[in-house]
JSON list of C-alpha atoms in Angstrom, two decimals:
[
{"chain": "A", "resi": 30, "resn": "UNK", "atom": "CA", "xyz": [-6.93, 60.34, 11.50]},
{"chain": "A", "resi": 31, "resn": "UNK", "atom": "CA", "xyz": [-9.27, 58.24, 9.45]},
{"chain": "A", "resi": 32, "resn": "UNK", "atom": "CA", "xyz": [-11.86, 58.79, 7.34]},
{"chain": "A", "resi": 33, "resn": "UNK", "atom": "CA", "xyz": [-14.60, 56.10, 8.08]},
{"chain": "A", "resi": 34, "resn": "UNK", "atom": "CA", "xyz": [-17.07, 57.41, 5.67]},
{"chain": "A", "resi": 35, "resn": "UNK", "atom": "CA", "xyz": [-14.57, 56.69, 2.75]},
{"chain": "A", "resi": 36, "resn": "UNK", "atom": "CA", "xyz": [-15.34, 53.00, 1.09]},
{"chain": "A", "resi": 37, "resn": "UNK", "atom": "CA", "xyz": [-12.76, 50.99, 0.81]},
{"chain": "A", "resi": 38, "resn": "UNK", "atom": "CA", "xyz": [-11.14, 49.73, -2.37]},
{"chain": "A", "resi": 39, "resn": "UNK", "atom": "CA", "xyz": [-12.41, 46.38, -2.27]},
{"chain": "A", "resi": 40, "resn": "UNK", "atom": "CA", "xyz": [-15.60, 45.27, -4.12]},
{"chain": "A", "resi": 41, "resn": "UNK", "atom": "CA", "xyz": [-14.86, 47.97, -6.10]},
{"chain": "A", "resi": 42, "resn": "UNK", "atom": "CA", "xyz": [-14.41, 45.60, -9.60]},
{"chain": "A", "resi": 43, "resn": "UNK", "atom": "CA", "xyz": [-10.17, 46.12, -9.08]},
{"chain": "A", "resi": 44, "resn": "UNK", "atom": "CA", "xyz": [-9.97, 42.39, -7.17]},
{"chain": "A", "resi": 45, "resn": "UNK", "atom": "CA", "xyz": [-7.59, 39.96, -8.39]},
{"chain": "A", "resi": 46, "resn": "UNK", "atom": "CA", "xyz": [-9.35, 37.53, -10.14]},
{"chain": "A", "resi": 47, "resn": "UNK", "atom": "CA", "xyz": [-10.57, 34.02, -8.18]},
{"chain": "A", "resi": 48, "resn": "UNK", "atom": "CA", "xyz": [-8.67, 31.09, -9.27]},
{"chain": "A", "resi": 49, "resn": "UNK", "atom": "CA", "xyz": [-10.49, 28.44, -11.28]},
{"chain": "A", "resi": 50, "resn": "UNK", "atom": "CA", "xyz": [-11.77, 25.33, -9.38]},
{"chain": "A", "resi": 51, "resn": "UNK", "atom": "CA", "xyz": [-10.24, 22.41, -8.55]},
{"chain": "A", "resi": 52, "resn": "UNK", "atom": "CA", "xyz": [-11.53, 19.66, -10.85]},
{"chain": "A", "resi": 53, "resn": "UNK", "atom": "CA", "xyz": [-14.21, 17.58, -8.96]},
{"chain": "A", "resi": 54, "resn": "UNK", "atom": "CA", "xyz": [-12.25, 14.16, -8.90]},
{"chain": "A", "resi": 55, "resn": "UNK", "atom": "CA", "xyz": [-8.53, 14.03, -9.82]},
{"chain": "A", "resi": 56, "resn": "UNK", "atom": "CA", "xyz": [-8.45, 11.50, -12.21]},
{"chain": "A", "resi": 57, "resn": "UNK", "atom": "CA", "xyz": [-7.14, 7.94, -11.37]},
{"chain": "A", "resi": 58, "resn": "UNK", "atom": "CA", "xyz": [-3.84, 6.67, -12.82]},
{"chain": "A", "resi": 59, "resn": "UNK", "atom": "CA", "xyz": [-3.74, 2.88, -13.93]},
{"chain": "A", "resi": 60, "resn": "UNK", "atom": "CA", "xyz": [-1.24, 0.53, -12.68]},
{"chain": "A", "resi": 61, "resn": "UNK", "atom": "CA", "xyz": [0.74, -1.44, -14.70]},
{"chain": "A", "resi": 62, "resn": "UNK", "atom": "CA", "xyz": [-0.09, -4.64, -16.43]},
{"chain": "A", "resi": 63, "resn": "UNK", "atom": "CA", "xyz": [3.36, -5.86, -15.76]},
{"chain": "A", "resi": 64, "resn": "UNK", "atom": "CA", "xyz": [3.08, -6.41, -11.83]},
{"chain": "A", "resi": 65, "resn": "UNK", "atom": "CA", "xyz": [-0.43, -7.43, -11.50]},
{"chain": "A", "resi": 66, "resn": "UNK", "atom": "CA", "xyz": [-0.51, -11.07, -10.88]},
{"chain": "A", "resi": 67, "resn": "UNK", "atom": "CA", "xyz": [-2.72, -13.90, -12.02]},
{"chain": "A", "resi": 68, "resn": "UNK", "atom": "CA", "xyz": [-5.36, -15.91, -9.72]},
{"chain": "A", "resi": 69, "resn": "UNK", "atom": "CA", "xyz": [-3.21, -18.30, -8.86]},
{"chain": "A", "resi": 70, "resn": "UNK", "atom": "CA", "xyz": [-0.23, -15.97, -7.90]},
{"chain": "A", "resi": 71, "resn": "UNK", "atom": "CA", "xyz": [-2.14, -13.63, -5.80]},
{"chain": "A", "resi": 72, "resn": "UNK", "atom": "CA", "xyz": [-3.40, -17.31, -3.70]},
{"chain": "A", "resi": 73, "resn": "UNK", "atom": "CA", "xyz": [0.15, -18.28, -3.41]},
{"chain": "A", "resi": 74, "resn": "UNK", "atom": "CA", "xyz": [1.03, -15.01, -2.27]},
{"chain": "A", "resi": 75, "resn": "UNK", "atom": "CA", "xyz": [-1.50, -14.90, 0.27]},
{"chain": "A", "resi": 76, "resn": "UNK", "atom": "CA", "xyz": [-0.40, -18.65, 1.48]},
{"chain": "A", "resi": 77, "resn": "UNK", "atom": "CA", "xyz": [2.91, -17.25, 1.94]},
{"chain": "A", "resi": 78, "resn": "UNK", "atom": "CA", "xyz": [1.69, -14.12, 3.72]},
{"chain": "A", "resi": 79, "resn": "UNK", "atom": "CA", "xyz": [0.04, -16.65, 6.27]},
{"chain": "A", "resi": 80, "resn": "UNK", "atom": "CA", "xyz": [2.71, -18.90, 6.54]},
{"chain": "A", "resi": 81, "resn": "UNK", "atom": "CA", "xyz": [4.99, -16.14, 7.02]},
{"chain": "A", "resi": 82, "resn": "UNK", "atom": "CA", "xyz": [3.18, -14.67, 9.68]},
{"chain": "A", "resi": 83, "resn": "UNK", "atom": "CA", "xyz": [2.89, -18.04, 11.59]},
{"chain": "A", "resi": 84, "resn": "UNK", "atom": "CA", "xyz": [7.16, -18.24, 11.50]},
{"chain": "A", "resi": 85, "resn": "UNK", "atom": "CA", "xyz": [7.93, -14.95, 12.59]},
{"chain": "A", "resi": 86, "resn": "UNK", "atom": "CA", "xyz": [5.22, -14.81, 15.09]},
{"chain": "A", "resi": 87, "resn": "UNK", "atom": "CA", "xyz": [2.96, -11.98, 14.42]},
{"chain": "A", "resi": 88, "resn": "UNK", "atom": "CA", "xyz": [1.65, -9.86, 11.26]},
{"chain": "A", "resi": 89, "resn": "UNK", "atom": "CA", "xyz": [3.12, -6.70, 13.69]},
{"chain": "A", "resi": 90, "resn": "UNK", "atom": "CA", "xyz": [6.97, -8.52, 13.82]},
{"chain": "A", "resi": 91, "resn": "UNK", "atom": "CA", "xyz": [6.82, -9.57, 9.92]},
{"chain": "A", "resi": 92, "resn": "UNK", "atom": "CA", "xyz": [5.23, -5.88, 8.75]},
{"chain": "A", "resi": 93, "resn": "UNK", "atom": "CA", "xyz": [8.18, -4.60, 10.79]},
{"chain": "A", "resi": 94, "resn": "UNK", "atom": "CA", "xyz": [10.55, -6.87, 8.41]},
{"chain": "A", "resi": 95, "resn": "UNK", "atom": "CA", "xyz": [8.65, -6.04, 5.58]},
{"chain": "A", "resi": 96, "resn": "UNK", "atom": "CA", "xyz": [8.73, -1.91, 6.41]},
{"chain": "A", "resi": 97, "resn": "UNK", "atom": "CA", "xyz": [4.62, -2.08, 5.82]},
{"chain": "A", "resi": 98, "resn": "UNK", "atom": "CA", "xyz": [1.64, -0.94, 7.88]},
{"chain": "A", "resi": 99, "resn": "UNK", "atom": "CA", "xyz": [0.35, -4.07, 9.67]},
{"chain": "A", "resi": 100, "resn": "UNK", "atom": "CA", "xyz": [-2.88, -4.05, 8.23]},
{"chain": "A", "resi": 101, "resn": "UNK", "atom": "CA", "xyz": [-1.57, -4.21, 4.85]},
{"chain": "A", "resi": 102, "resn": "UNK", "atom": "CA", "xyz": [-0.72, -7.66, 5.23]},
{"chain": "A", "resi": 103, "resn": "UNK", "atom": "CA", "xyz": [-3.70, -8.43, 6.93]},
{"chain": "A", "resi": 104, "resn": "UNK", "atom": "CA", "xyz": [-5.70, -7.01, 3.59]},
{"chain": "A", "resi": 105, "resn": "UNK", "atom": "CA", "xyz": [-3.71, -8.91, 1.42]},
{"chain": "A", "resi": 106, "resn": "UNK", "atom": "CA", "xyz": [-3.56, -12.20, 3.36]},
{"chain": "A", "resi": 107, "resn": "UNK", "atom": "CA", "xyz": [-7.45, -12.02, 3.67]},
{"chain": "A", "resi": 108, "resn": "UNK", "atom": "CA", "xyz": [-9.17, -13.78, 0.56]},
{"chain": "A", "resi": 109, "resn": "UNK", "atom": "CA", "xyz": [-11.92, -11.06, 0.61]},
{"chain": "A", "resi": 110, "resn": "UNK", "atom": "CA", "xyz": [-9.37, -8.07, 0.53]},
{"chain": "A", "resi": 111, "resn": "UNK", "atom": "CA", "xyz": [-7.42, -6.29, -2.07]},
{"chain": "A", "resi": 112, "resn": "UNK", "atom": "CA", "xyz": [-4.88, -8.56, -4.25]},
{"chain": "A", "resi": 113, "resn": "UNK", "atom": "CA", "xyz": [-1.53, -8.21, -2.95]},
{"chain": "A", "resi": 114, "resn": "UNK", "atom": "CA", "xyz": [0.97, -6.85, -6.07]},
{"chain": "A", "resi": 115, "resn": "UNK", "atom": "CA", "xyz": [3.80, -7.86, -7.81]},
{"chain": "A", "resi": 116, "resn": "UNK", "atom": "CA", "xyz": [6.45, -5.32, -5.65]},
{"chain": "A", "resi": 117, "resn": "UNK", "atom": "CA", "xyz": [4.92, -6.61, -2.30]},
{"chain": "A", "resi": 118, "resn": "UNK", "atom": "CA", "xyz": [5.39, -10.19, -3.99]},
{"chain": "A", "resi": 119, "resn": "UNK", "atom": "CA", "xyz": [9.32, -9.36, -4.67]},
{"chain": "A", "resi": 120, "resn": "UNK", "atom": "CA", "xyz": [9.51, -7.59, -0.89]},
{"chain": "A", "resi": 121, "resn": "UNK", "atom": "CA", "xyz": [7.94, -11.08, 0.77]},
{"chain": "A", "resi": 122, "resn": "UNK", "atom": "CA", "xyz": [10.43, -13.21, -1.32]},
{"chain": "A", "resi": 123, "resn": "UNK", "atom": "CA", "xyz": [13.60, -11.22, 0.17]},
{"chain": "A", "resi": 124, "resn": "UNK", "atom": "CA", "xyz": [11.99, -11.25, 3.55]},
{"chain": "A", "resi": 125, "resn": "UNK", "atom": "CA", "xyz": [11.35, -14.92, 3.03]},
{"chain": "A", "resi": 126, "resn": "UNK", "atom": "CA", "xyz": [14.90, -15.32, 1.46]},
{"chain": "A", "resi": 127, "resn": "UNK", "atom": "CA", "xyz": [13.22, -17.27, -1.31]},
{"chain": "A", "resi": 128, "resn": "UNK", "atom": "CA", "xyz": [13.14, -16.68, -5.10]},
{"chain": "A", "resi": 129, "resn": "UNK", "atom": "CA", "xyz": [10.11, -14.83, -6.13]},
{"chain": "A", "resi": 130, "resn": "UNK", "atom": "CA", "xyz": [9.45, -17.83, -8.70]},
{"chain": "A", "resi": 131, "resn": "UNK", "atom": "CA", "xyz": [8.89, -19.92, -5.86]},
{"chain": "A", "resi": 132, "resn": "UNK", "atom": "CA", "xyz": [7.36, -17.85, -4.10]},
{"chain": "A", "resi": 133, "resn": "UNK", "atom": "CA", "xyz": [4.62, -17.36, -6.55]},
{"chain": "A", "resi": 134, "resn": "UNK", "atom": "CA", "xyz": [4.70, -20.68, -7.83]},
{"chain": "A", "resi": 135, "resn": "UNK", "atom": "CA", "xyz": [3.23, -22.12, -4.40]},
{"chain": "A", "resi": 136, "resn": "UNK", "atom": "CA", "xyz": [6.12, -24.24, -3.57]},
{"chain": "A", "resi": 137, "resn": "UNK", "atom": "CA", "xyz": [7.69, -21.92, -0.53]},
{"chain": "A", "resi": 138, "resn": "UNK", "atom": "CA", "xyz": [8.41, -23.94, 2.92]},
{"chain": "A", "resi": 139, "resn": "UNK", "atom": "CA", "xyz": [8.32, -22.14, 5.96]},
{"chain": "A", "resi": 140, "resn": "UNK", "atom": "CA", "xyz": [10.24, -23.63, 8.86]},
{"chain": "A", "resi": 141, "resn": "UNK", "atom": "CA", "xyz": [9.85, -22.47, 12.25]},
{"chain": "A", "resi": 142, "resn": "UNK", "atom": "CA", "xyz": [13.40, -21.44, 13.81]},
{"chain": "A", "resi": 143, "resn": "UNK", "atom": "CA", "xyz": [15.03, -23.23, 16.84]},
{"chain": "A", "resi": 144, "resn": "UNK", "atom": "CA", "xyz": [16.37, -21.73, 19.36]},
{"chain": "A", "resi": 145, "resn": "UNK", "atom": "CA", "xyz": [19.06, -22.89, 20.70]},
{"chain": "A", "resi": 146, "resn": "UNK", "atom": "CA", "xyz": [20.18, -25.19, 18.31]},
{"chain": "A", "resi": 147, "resn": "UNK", "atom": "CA", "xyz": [23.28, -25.06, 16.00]},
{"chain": "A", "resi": 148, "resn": "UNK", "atom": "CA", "xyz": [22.10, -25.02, 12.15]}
]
């Protein structure tokens, strides 16, 4: 039978201690220098987003080739959103089949396919 008018062990000062707490804010890692891109690379960038998106149809059909949320490439194709990086730049330019130099150099033409019609 038990005793109810024992106390218990706890509270008695033989707790494990409490672990220490979490730092308020985890502190933010840089990225590199080496894949941010310069003004006019990030516009060309977002020109080829756009123009990409125009020849496949969709932002949903060309974040499917792309393996990227949808409104990732709506972010980085808007002017006002977050600059679009140097590994998504590489990514667009095998999705594009293009070289990433021209690519970021502005030059890329996108040509709608035909269906139907031998190359």
């Amino acid at each position: 039978m038990h005793d109810l008018s024992w106390p218990g062990s706890y509270g008695q000062k033989n707790d494990p201690p409490c672990p220490p707490d979490p730092p308020a804010t985890p502190e933010r890692r840089r990225r590199s220098d080496a894949l941010k891109l310069s003004d006019e690379e990030v516009k060309a960038v977002r020109v080829a987003v756009r123009k990409l998106r125009r020849a496949f149809g969709s932002f949903n059909a060309l974040a499917a080739m792309l393996d990227v949320p949808a409104n990732t490439l709506r972010r980085f194709a808007n002017p006002k959103g977050s600059p679009p990086t140097g590994t998504f730049a590489i990514h667009l330019a095998a999705v594009a089949k293009v070289l990433v130099e021209v690519l970021l150099g502005g030059k890329m033409v996108v040509t709608t396919p035909v269906i139907g019609r031998a190359a």
